[in-house]
CSV table of C-alpha atoms and ligand atoms in Angstrom, one decimal:
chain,number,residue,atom,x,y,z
A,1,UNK,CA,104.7,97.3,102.1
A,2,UNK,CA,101.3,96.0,101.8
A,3,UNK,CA,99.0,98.3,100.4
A,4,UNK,CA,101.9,100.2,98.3
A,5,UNK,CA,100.7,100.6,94.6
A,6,UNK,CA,103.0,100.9,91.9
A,7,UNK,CA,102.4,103.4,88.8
A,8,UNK,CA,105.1,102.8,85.8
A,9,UNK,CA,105.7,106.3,84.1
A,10,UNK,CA,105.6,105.3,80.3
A,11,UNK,CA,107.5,108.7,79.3
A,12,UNK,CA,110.5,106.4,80.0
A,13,UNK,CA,109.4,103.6,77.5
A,14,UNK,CA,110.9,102.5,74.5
A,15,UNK,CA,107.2,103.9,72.4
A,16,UNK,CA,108.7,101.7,69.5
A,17,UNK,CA,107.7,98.9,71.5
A,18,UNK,CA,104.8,100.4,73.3
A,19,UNK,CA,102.7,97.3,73.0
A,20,UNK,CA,105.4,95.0,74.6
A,21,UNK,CA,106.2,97.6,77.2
A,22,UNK,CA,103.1,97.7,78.3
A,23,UNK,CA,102.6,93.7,78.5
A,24,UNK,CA,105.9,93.7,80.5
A,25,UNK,CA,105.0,96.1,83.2
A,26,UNK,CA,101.3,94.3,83.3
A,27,UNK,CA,103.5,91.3,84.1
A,28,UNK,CA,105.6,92.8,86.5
A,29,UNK,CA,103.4,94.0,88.7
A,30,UNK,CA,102.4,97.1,87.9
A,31,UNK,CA,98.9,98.5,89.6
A,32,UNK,CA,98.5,101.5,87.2
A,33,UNK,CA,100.0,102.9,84.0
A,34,UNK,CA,100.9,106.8,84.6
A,35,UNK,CA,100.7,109.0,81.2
A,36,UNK,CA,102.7,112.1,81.4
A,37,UNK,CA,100.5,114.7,79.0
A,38,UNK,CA,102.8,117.9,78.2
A,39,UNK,CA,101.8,120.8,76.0
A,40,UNK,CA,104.9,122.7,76.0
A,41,UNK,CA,103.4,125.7,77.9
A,42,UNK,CA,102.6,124.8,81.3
A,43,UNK,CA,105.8,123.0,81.0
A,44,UNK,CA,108.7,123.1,78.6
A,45,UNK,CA,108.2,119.8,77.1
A,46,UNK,CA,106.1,118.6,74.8
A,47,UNK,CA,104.3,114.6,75.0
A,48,UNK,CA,101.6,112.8,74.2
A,49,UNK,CA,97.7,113.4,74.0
A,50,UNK,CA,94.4,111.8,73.8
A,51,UNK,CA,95.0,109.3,71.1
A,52,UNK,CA,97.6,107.7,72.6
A,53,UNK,CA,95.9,106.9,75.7
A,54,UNK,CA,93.1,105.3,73.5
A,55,UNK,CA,95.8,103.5,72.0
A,56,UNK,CA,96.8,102.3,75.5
A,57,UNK,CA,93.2,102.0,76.1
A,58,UNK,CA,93.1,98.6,73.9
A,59,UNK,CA,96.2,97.4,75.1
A,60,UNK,CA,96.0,97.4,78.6
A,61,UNK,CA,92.8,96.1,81.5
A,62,UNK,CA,95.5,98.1,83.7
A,63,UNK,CA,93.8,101.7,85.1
A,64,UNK,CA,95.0,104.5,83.0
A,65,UNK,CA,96.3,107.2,85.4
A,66,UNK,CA,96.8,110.4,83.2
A,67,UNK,CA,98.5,113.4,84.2
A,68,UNK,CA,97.4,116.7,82.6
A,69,UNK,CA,100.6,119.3,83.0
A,70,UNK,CA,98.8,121.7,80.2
A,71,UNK,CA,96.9,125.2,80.0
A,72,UNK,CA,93.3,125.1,80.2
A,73,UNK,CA,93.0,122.0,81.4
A,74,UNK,CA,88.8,121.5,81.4
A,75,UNK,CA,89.0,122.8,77.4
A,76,UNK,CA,90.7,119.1,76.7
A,77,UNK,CA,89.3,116.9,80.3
A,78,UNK,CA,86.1,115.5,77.7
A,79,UNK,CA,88.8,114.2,75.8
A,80,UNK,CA,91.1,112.5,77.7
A,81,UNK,CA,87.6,110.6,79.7
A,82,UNK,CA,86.7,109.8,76.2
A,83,UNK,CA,89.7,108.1,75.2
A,84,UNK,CA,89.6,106.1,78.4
A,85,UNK,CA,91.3,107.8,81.2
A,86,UNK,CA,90.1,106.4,84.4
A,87,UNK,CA,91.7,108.8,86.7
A,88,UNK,CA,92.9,112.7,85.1
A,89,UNK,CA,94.9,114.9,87.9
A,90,UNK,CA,95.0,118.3,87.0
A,91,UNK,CA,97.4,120.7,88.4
A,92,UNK,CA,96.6,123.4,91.1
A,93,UNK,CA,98.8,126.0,89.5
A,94,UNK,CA,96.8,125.4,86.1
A,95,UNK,CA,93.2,125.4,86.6
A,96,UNK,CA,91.5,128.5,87.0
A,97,UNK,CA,88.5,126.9,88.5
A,98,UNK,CA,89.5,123.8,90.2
A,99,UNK,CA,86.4,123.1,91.8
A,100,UNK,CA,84.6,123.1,89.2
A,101,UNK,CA,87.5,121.4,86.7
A,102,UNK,CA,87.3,118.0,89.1
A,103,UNK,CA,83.6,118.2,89.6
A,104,UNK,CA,83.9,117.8,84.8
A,105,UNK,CA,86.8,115.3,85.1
A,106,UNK,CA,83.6,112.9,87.4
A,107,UNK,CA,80.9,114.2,84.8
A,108,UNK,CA,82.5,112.8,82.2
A,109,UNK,CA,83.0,109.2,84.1
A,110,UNK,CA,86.9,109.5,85.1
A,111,UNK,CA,87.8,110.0,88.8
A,112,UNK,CA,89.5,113.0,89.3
A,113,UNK,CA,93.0,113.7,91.2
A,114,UNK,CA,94.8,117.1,92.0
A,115,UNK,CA,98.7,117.5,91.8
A,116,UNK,CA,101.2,120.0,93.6
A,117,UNK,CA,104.7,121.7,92.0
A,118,UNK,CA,107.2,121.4,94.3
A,119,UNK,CA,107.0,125.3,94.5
A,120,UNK,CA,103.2,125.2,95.7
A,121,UNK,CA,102.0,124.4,99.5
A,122,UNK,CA,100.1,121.6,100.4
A,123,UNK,CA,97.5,123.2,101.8
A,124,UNK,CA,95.8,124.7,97.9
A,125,UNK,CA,94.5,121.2,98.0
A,126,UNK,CA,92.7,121.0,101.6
A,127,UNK,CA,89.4,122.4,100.4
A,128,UNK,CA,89.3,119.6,97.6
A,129,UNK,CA,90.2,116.8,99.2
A,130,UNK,CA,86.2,115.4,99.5
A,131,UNK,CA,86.5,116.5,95.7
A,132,UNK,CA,89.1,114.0,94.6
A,133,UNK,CA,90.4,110.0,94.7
A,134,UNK,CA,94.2,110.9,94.6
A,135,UNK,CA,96.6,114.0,95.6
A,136,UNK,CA,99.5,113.8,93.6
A,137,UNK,CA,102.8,115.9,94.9
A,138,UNK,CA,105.5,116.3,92.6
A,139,UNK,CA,109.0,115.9,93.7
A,140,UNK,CA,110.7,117.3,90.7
A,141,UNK,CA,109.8,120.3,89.0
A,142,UNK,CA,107.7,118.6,86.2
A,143,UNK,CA,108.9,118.7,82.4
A,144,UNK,CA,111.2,115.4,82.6
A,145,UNK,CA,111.9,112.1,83.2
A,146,UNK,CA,115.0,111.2,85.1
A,147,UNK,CA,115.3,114.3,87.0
A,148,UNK,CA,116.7,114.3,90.9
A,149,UNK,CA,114.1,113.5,93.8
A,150,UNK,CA,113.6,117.2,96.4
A,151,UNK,CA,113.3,116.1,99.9
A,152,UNK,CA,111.2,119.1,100.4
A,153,UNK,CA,107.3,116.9,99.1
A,154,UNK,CA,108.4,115.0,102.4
A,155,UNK,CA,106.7,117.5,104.8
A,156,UNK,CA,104.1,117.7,102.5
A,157,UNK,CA,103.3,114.6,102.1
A,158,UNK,CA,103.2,114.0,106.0
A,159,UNK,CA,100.8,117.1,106.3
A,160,UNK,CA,98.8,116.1,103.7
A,161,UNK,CA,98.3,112.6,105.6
A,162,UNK,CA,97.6,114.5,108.9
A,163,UNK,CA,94.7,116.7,107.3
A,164,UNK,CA,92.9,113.5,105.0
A,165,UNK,CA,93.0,111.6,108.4
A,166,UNK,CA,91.4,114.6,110.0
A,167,UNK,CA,88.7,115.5,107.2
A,168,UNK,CA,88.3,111.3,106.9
A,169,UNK,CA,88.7,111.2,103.3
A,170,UNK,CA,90.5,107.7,101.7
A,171,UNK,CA,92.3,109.1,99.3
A,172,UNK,CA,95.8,107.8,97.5
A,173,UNK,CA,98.5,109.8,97.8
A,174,UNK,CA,100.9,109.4,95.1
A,175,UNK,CA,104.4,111.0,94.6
A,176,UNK,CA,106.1,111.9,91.3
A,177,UNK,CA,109.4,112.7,90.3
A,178,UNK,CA,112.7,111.0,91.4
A,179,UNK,CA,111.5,107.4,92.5
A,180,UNK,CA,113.7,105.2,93.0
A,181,UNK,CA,114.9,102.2,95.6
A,182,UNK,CA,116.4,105.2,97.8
A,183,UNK,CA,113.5,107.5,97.9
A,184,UNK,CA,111.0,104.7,97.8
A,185,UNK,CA,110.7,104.2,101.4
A,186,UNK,CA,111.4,107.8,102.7
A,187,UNK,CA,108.4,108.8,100.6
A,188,UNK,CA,106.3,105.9,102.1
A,189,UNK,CA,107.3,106.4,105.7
A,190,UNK,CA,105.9,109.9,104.9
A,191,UNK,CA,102.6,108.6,103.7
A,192,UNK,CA,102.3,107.9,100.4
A,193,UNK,CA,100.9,105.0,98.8
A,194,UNK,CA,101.1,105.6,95.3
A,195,UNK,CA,104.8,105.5,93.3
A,196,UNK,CA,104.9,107.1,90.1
A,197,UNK,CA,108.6,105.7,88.6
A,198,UNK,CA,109.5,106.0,85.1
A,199,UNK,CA,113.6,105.7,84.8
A,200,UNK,CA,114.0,103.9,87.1
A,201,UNK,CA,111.6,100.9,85.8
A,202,UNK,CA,112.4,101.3,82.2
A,203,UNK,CA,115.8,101.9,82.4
A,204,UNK,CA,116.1,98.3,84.3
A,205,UNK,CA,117.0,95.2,83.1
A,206,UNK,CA,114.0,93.3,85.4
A,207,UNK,CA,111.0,95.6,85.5
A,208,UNK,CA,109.4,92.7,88.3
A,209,UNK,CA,112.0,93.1,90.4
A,210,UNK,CA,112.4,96.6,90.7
A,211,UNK,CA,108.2,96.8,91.4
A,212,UNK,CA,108.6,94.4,93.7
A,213,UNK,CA,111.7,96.0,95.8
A,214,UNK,CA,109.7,99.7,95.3
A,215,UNK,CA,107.1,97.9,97.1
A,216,UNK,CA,108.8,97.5,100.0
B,301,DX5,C1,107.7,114.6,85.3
B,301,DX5,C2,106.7,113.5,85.1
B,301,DX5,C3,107.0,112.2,85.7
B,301,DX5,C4,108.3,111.6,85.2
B,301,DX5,C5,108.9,110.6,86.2
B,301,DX5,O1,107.2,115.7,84.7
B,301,DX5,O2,105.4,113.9,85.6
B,301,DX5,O3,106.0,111.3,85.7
B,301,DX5,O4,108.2,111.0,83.9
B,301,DX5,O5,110.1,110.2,85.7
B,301,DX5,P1,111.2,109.7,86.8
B,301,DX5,O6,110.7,108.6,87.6
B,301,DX5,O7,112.3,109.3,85.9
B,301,DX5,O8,111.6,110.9,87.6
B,302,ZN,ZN1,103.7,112.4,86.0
């Protein structure tokens, strides 16, 4: 569908061939490169942190989306801007001030996004929503890749489209967790216009096609 933006989940890639990953999905049609930051408190697993998104920084003219699931989030946000994050999401259930949290992620030149657990309504969001470029509402509980999509975000995402139309704010709303050519379109009929996929792009044999067919 037009309009539908892609965002490859690099957790899935082969990061002995980060470079050529990258330069595939760039040539696939990818529209941003999502970066799945765990500390191994917040959730189980532990990932990557601000060097390798400088290291992506230099490979890649591709926005860097990068999704903080770690404590304290605004203790590490200066970071993560520095090594070239253009948009960091932070998670409701994390920040203690997220007002304030978003308003540090713009200070420091990145545009700032909030994300939703499964577990959390929709509606902690609604007082931010003039506060941020991107809601992002997880469909798995977040920790790992390859996990199995929750019907559940599709409510949200529908209510969440029904109150930015309402407070008149442009914002992407991108969904996480689960993507693939069967959830695709359930999640875009819903309203969102952001896919966050890692399995199942990496795990294919033709990145192109599979962008192109989420697309749809
Ligand atoms: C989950 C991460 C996701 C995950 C997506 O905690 O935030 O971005 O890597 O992987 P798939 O698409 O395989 O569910
Ligand atoms: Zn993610």
């Amino acid at each position: 569908m037009v309009g539908i933006k892609v965002a490859p989940s690099i957790l899935s890639a082969d990061f002995g061939n980060l470079e050529q990953e990258i330069k595939k999905i760039e040539a696939a049609g990818a529209d941003f490169i999502h970066v799945d930051v765990m500390d191994g408190h917040f959730v189980p697993n532990i990932t990557m942190g601000p060097l390798v998104v400088k290291a992506l920084k230099k490979i890649t003219k591709l926005p860097l989306d990068v999704h903080l699931m770690i404590e304290n989030p605004d203790k590490y946000i200066p970071q993560f801007a520095k090594a070239g994050a253009d948009i960091i999401t932070i998670h409701v259930e994390t920040s203690k001030a997220l007002k304030k949290d978003l308003a540090l992620i713009r200070e420091h030149g990145a545009k700032p996004g909030a994300v939703v657990n499964p577990a959390t309504a929709i509606e902690k969001v609604f007082p931010v929503l003039d506060k941020v470029v991107m809601v992002l509402l997880m469909s798995v509980n977040p920790g790992f890749e390859g996990q199995k999509f929750m019907p559940e975000v599709l409510d949200k995402i529908k209510k969440l489209k029904v109150e930015s139309s309402a407070q008149n704010v442009g914002i992407d709303i991108e969904v996480d967790g689960g993507i693939n050519l069967e959830t695709a379109p359930q999640v875009i009929a819903a309203g969102a216009n952001v896919l966050v996929a890692g399995s199942a792009i990496f795990y294919a044999k033709d990145y192109a096609s599979i962008i192109k067919q989420l697309k749809k």
